[in-house]
Short mmCIF file of C-alpha atoms and ligand atoms in Angstrom, two decimals:
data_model
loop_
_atom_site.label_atom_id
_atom_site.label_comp_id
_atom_site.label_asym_id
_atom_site.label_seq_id
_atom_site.Cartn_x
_atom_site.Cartn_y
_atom_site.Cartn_z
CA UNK G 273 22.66 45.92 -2.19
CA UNK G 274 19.14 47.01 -1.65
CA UNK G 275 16.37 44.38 -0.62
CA UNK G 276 14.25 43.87 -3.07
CA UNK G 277 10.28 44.19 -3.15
CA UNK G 278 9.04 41.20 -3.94
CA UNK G 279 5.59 39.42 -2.34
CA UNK G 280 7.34 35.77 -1.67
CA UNK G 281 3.70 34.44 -1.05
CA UNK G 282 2.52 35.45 -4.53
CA UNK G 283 5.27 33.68 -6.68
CA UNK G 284 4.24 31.36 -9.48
CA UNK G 285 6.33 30.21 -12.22
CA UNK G 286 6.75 33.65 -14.29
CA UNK G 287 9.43 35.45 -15.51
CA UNK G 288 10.68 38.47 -13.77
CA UNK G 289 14.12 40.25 -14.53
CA UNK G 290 16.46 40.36 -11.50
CA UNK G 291 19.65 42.41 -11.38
CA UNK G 292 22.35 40.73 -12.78
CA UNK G 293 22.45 38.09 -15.79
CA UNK G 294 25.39 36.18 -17.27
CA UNK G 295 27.02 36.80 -20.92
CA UNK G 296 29.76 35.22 -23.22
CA UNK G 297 30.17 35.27 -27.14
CA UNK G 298 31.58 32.73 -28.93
CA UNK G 299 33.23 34.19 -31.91
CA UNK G 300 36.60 33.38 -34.57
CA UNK G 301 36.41 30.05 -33.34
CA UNK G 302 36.83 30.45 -29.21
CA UNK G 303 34.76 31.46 -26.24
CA UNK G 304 35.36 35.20 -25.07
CA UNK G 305 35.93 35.64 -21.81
CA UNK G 306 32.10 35.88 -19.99
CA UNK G 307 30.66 38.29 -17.24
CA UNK G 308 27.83 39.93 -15.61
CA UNK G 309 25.26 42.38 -17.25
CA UNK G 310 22.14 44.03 -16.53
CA UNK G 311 20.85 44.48 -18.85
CA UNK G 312 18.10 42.03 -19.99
CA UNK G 313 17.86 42.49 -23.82
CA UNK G 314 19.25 40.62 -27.00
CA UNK G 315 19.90 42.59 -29.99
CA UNK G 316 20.18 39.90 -32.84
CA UNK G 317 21.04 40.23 -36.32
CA UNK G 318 17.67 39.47 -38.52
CA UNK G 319 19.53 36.33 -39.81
CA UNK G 320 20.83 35.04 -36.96
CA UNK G 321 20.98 31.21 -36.98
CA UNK G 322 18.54 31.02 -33.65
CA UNK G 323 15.88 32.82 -35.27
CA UNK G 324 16.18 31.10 -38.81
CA UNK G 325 17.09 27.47 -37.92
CA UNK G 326 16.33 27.26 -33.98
CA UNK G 327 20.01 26.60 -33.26
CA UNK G 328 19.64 26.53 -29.26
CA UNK G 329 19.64 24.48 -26.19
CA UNK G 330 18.65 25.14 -22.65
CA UNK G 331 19.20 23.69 -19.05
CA UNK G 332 17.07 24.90 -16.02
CA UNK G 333 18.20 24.59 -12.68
CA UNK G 334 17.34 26.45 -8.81
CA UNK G 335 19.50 28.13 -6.25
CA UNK G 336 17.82 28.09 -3.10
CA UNK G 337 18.40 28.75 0.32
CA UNK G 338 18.97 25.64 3.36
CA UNK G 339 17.59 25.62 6.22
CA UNK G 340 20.51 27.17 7.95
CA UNK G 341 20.95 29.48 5.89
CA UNK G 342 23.06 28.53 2.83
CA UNK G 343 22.75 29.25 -0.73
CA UNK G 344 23.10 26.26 -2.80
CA UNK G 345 22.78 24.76 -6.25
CA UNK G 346 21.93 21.25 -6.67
CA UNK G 347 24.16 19.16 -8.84
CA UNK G 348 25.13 22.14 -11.51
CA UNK G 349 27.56 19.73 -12.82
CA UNK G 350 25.13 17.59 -14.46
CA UNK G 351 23.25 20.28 -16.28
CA UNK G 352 26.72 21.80 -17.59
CA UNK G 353 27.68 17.75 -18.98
CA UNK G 354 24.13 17.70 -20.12
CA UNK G 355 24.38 21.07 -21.87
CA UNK G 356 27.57 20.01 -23.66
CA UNK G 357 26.26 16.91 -25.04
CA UNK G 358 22.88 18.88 -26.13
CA UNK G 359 25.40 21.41 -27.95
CA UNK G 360 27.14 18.96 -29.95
CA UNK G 361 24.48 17.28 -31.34
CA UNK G 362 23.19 20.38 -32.56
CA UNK G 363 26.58 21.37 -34.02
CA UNK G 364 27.72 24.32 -31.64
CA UNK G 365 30.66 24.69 -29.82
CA UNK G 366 29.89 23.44 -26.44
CA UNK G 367 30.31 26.04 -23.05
CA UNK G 368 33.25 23.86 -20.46
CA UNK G 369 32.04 22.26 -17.75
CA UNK G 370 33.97 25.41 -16.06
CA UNK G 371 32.18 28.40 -17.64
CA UNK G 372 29.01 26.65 -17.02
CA UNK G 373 29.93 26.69 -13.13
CA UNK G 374 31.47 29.99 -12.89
CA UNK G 375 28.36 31.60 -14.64
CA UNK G 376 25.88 29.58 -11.87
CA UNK G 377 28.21 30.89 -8.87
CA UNK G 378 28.11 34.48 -10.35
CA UNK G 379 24.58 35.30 -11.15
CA UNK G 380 23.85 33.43 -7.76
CA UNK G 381 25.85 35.34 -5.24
CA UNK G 382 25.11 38.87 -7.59
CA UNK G 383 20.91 38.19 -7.38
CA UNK G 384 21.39 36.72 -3.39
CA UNK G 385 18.50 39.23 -2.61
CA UNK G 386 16.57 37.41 -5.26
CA UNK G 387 16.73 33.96 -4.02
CA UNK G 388 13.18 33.20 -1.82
CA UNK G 389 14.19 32.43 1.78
CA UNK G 390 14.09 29.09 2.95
CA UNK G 391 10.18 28.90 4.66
CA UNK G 392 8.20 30.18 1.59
CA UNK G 393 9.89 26.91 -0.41
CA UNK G 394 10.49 29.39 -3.09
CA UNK G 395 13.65 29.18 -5.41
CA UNK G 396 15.67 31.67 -7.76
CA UNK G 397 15.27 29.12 -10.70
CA UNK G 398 18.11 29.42 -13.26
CA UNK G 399 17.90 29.49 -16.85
CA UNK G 400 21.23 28.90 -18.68
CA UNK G 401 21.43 28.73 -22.58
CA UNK G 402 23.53 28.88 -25.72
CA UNK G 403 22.31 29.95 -28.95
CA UNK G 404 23.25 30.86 -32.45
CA UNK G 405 24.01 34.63 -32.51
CA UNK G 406 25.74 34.95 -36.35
CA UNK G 407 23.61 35.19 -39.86
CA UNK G 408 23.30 32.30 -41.69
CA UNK G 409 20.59 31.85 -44.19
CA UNK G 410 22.42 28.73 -46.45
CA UNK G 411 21.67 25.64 -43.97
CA UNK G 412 24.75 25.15 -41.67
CA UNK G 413 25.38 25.88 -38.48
CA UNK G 414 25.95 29.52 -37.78
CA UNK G 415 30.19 30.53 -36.87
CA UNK G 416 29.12 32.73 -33.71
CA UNK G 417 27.27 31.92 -30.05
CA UNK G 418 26.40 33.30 -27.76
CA UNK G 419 25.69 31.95 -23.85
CA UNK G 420 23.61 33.54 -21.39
CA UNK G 421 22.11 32.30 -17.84
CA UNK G 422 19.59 34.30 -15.99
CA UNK G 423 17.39 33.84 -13.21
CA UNK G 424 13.71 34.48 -11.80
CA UNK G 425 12.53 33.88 -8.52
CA UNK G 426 9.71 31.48 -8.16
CA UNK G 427 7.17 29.98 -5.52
CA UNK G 428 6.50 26.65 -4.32
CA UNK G 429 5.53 24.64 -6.96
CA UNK G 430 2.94 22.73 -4.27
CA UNK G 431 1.56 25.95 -2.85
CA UNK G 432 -1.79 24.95 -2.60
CA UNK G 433 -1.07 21.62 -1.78
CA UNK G 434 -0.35 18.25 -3.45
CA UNK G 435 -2.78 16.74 -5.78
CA UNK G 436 -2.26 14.31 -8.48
CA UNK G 437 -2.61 15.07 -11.96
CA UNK G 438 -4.74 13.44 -14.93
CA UNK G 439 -2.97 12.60 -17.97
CA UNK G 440 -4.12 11.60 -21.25
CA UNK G 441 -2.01 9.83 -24.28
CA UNK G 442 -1.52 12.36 -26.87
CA UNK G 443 -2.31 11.68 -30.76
CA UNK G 444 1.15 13.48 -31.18
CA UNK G 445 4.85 12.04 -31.41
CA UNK G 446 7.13 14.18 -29.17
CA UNK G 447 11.02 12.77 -30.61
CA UNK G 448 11.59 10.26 -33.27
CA UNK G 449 13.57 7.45 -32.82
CA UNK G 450 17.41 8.32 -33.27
CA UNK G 451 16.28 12.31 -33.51
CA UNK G 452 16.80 14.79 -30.43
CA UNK G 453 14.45 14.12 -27.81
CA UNK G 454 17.50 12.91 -25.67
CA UNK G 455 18.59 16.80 -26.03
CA UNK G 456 17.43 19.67 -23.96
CA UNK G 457 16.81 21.84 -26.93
CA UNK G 458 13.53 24.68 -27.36
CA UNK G 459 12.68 22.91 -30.75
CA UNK G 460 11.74 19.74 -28.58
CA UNK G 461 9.18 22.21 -26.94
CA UNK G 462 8.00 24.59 -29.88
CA UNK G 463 7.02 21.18 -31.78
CA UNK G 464 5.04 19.97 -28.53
CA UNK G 465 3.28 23.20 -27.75
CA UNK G 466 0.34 22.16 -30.02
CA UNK G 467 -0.16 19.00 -28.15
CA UNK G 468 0.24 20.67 -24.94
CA UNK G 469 -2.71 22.90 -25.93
CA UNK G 470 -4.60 20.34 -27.41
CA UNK G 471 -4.51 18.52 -23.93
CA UNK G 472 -5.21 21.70 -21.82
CA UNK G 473 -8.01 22.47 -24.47
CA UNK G 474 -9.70 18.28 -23.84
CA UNK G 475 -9.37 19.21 -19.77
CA UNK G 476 -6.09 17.17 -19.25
CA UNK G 477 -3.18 18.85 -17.19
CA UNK G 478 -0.36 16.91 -19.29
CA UNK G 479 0.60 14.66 -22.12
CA UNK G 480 2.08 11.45 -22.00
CA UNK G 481 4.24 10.78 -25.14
CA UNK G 482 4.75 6.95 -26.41
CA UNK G 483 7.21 5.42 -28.71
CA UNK G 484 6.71 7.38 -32.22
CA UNK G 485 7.69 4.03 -34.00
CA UNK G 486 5.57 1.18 -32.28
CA UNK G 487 3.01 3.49 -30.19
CA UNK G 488 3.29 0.89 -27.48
CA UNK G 489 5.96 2.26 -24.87
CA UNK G 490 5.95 4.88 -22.54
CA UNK G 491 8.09 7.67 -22.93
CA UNK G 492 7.51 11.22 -21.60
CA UNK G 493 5.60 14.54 -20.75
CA UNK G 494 6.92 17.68 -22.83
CA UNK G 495 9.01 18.50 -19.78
CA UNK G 496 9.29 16.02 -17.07
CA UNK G 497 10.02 12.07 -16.92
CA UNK G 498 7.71 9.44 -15.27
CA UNK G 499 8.31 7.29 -11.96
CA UNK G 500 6.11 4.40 -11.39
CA UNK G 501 6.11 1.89 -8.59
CA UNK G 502 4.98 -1.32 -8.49
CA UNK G 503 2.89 -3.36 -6.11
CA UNK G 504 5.72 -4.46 -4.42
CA UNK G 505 7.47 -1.58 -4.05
CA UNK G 506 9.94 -1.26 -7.28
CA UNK G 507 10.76 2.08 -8.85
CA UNK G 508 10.04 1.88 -12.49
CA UNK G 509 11.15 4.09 -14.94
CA UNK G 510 10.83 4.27 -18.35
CA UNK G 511 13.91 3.87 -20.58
CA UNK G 512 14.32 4.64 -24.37
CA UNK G 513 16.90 6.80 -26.38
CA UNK G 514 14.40 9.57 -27.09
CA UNK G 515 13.62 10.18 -23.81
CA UNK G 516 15.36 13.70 -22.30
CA UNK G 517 17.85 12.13 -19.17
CA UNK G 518 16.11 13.77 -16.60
CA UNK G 519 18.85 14.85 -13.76
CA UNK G 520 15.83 14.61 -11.15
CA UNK G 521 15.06 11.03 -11.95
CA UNK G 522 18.99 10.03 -12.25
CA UNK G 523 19.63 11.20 -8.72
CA UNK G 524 16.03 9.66 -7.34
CA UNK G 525 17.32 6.14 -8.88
CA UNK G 526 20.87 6.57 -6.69
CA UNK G 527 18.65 7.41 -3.52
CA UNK G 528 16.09 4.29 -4.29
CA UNK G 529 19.29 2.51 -4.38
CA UNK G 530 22.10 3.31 -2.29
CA UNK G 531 19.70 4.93 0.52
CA UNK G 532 16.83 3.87 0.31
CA UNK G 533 17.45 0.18 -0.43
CA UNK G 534 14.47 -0.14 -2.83
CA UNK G 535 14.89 -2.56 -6.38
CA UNK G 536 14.61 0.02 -9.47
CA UNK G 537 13.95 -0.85 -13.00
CA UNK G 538 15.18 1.45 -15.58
CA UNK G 539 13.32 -0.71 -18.46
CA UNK G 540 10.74 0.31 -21.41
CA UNK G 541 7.47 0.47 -19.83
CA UNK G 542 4.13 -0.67 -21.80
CA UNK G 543 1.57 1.42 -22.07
CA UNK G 544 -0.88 -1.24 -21.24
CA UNK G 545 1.55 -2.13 -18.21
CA UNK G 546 -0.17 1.61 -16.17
CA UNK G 547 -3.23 0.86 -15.47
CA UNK G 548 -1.20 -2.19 -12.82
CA UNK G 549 1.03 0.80 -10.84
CA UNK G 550 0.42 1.58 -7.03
CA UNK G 551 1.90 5.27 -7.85
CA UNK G 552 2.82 7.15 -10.94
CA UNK G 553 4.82 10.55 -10.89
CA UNK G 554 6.17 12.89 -12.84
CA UNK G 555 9.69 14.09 -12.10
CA UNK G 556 11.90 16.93 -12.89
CA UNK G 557 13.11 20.40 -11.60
CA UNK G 558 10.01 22.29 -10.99
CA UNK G 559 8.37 19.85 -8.96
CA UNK G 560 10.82 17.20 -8.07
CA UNK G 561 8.19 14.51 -8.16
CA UNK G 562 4.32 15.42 -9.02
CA UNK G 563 2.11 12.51 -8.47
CA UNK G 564 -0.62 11.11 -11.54
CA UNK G 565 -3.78 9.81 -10.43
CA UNK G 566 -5.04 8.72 -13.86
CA UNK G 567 -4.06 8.42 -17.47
CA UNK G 568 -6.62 8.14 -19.97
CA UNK G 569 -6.27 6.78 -23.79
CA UNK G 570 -9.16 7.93 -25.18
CA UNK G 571 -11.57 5.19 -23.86
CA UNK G 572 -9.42 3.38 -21.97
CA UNK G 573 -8.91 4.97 -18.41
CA UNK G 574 -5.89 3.69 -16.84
CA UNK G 575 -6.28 4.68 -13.03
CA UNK G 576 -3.43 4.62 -10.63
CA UNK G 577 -3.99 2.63 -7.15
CA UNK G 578 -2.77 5.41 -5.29
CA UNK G 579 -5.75 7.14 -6.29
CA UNK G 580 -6.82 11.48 -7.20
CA UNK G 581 -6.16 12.27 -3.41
CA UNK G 582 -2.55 12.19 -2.36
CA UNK G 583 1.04 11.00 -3.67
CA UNK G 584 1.72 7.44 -2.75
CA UNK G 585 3.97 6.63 0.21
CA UNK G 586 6.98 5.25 -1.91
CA UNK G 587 6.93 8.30 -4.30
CA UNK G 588 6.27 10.37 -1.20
CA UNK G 589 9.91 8.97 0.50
CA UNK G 590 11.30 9.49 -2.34
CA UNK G 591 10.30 13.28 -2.53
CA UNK G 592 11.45 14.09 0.83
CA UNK G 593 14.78 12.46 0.64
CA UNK G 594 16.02 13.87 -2.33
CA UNK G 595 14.00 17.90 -0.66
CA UNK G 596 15.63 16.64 2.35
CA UNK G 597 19.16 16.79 0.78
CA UNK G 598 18.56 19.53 -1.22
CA UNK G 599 17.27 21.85 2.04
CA UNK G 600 20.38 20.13 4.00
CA UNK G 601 17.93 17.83 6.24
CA UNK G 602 19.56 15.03 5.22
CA UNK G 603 23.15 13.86 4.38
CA UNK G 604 23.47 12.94 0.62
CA UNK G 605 25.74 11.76 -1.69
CA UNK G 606 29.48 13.67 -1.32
CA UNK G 607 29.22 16.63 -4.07
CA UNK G 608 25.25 17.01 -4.49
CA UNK G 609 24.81 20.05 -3.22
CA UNK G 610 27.09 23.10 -4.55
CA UNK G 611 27.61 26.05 -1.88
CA UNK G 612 27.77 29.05 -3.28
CA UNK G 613 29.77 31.70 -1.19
C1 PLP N 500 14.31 19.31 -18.46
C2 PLP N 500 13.48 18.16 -18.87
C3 PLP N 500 13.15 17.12 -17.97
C4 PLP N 500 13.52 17.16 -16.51
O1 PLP N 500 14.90 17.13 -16.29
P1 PLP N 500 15.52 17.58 -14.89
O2 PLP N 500 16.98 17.56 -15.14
O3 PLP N 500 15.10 16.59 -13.88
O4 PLP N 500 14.98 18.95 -14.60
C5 PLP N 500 12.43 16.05 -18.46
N1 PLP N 500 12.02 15.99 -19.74
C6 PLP N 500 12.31 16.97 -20.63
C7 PLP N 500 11.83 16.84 -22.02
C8 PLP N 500 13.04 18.08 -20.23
O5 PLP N 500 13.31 19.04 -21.11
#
């Protein structure tokens, strides 16, 4: 296979097509047996179920390379589990935990040129989803699927360096109590794109979402979870049933634990409680952990002890344990990181 021509330094977080891409149809009731394409397109029928009802759910993940030279996947086993329980809630036939794997491992090793090498901190981040392919037009879900997972190199989400974010409270609910924000599904996103504007528009780089019902608990961003710490030291993290169960912030709570030896509460979080933090992060994929220096409320400016500078030492462990494991520094729990040959 040819190298390809791509500037590592000048990656962002933009889509590029890359050789080879991952397809299976569900059709007749049963999953067809998947493979490789290249070819980038979707032809849909005009009543397809995806583009009618926005039947579909998502999972993002990164291959990367080690630091001796490995290409690796980190945890892919929790995004196909959380893929399957995002799938039946909105009525389609989940992908196995097995074709979920098998389609990780083979657009990996076919796109190996793709994947950034190790110094640039780069990634060939993964994009697996599963969406209703067949016409419907009554409401119901549609009788055919289809599952693809491609991939698009991207930089280093801290090129130009660390600095922590301002947040404000949005006007907007994000998931209703007992609705789908615990799913990884694009109609969690197209409803939160107008808030996510809105902030942008008022000078804020994110949103934080509270409790639809009470407006008095923390919840989340459109696309990441928080991390707080207190004063002495406890991981805090926010815990409701709308809130999307962040595989980043599961596996930081088993390092704060088991490695780190650090208390953790997984509790709902009061608004009013921010303002009394020594850090506050965001966590999830892209980043791993990006550090908040300030949340605002309208008047009410809630700033975070750890200040607009740097990320807080705690959250700052944290980060390098869990990049340490991932970049094969530093021995993690047995199964984290997935080889693939
Ligand atoms: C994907 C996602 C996250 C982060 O989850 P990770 O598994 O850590 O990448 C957080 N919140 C929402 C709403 C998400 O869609």
């Amino acid at each position: 296979m040819s190298k390809v021509n791509v500037d590592w330094s000048k990656l962002g977080f933009s889509y590029q097509p890359i050789s080879q891409r991952y397809v299976a149809n569900y059709k007749d009731g049963k999953w067809g047996k998947g493979g490789l394409t290249d070819n980038p397109n979707v032809t849909l029928n005009e009543c397809a179920g995806i583009l009618q009802y926005c039947q579909e759910v998502f999972e993002g993940l990164k291959a990367y390379k080690t630091k001796d030279g490995r290409t690796v996947t980190f945890r892919p086993d929790m995004n196909a589990k959380r893929m399957i329980d995002s799938a039946k809630r909105l009525e389609m036939p989940p992908v196995s935990e097995e074709m979920f794997m098998e389609a990780v491992d083979q657009v990996v090793a076919a796109n190996r040129d793709w994947i950034p090498p190790f110094e640039t901190g780069g990634a060939l981040y993964l994009r697996p989803y599963l969406f209703a392919s067949g016409p419907v037009i009554g409401v119901k879900p549609s009788d055919e699927y289809q599952f693809r997972l491609f991939g698009t190199p991207v930089g280093s989400y801290f090129k130009n360096g660390v600095k922590p974010i301002t947040i404000c409270v949005s006007d907007f609910d994000r998931a209703a109590p007992r609705g789908t924000g615990h799913i990884k599904a694009g109609l969690n996103y197209a409803m939160s794109l107008h808030a996510y504007i809105t902030a942008h528009t008022n000078g804020f780089d994110e949103n934080m979402f509270l409790d639809p019902a009470t407006r008095t608990y923390v919840e989340e961003t459109g696309g990441a979870n928080f991390l707080f710490v207190k004063k002495d030291g406890t991981l805090v993290t926010p815990k409701s049933d709308s809130i999307l169960p962040s595989i980043t912030r599961r596996s930081l709570i088993t390092i704060a634990t088991d490695m780190l030896g650090m208390k953790v509460e997984h509790r709902p979080v009061k608004l009013t409680e921010v303002g009394d933090f020594a850090e506050a992060g965001l966590c999830g994929t892209a980043a791993v952990i990006c550090p908040v220096g300030k949340v605002v409320d309208h008047d009410k400016v809630y700033n975070i002890a750890s200040g607009m500078e740097k990320m807080g030492p705690v959250l700052q462990k944290l980060y390098d344990t869990l990049r340490g494991i991932q970049l094969g520094t530093i021995e993690g729990p047995a199964g984290w990181v997935h080889e693939v040959k």
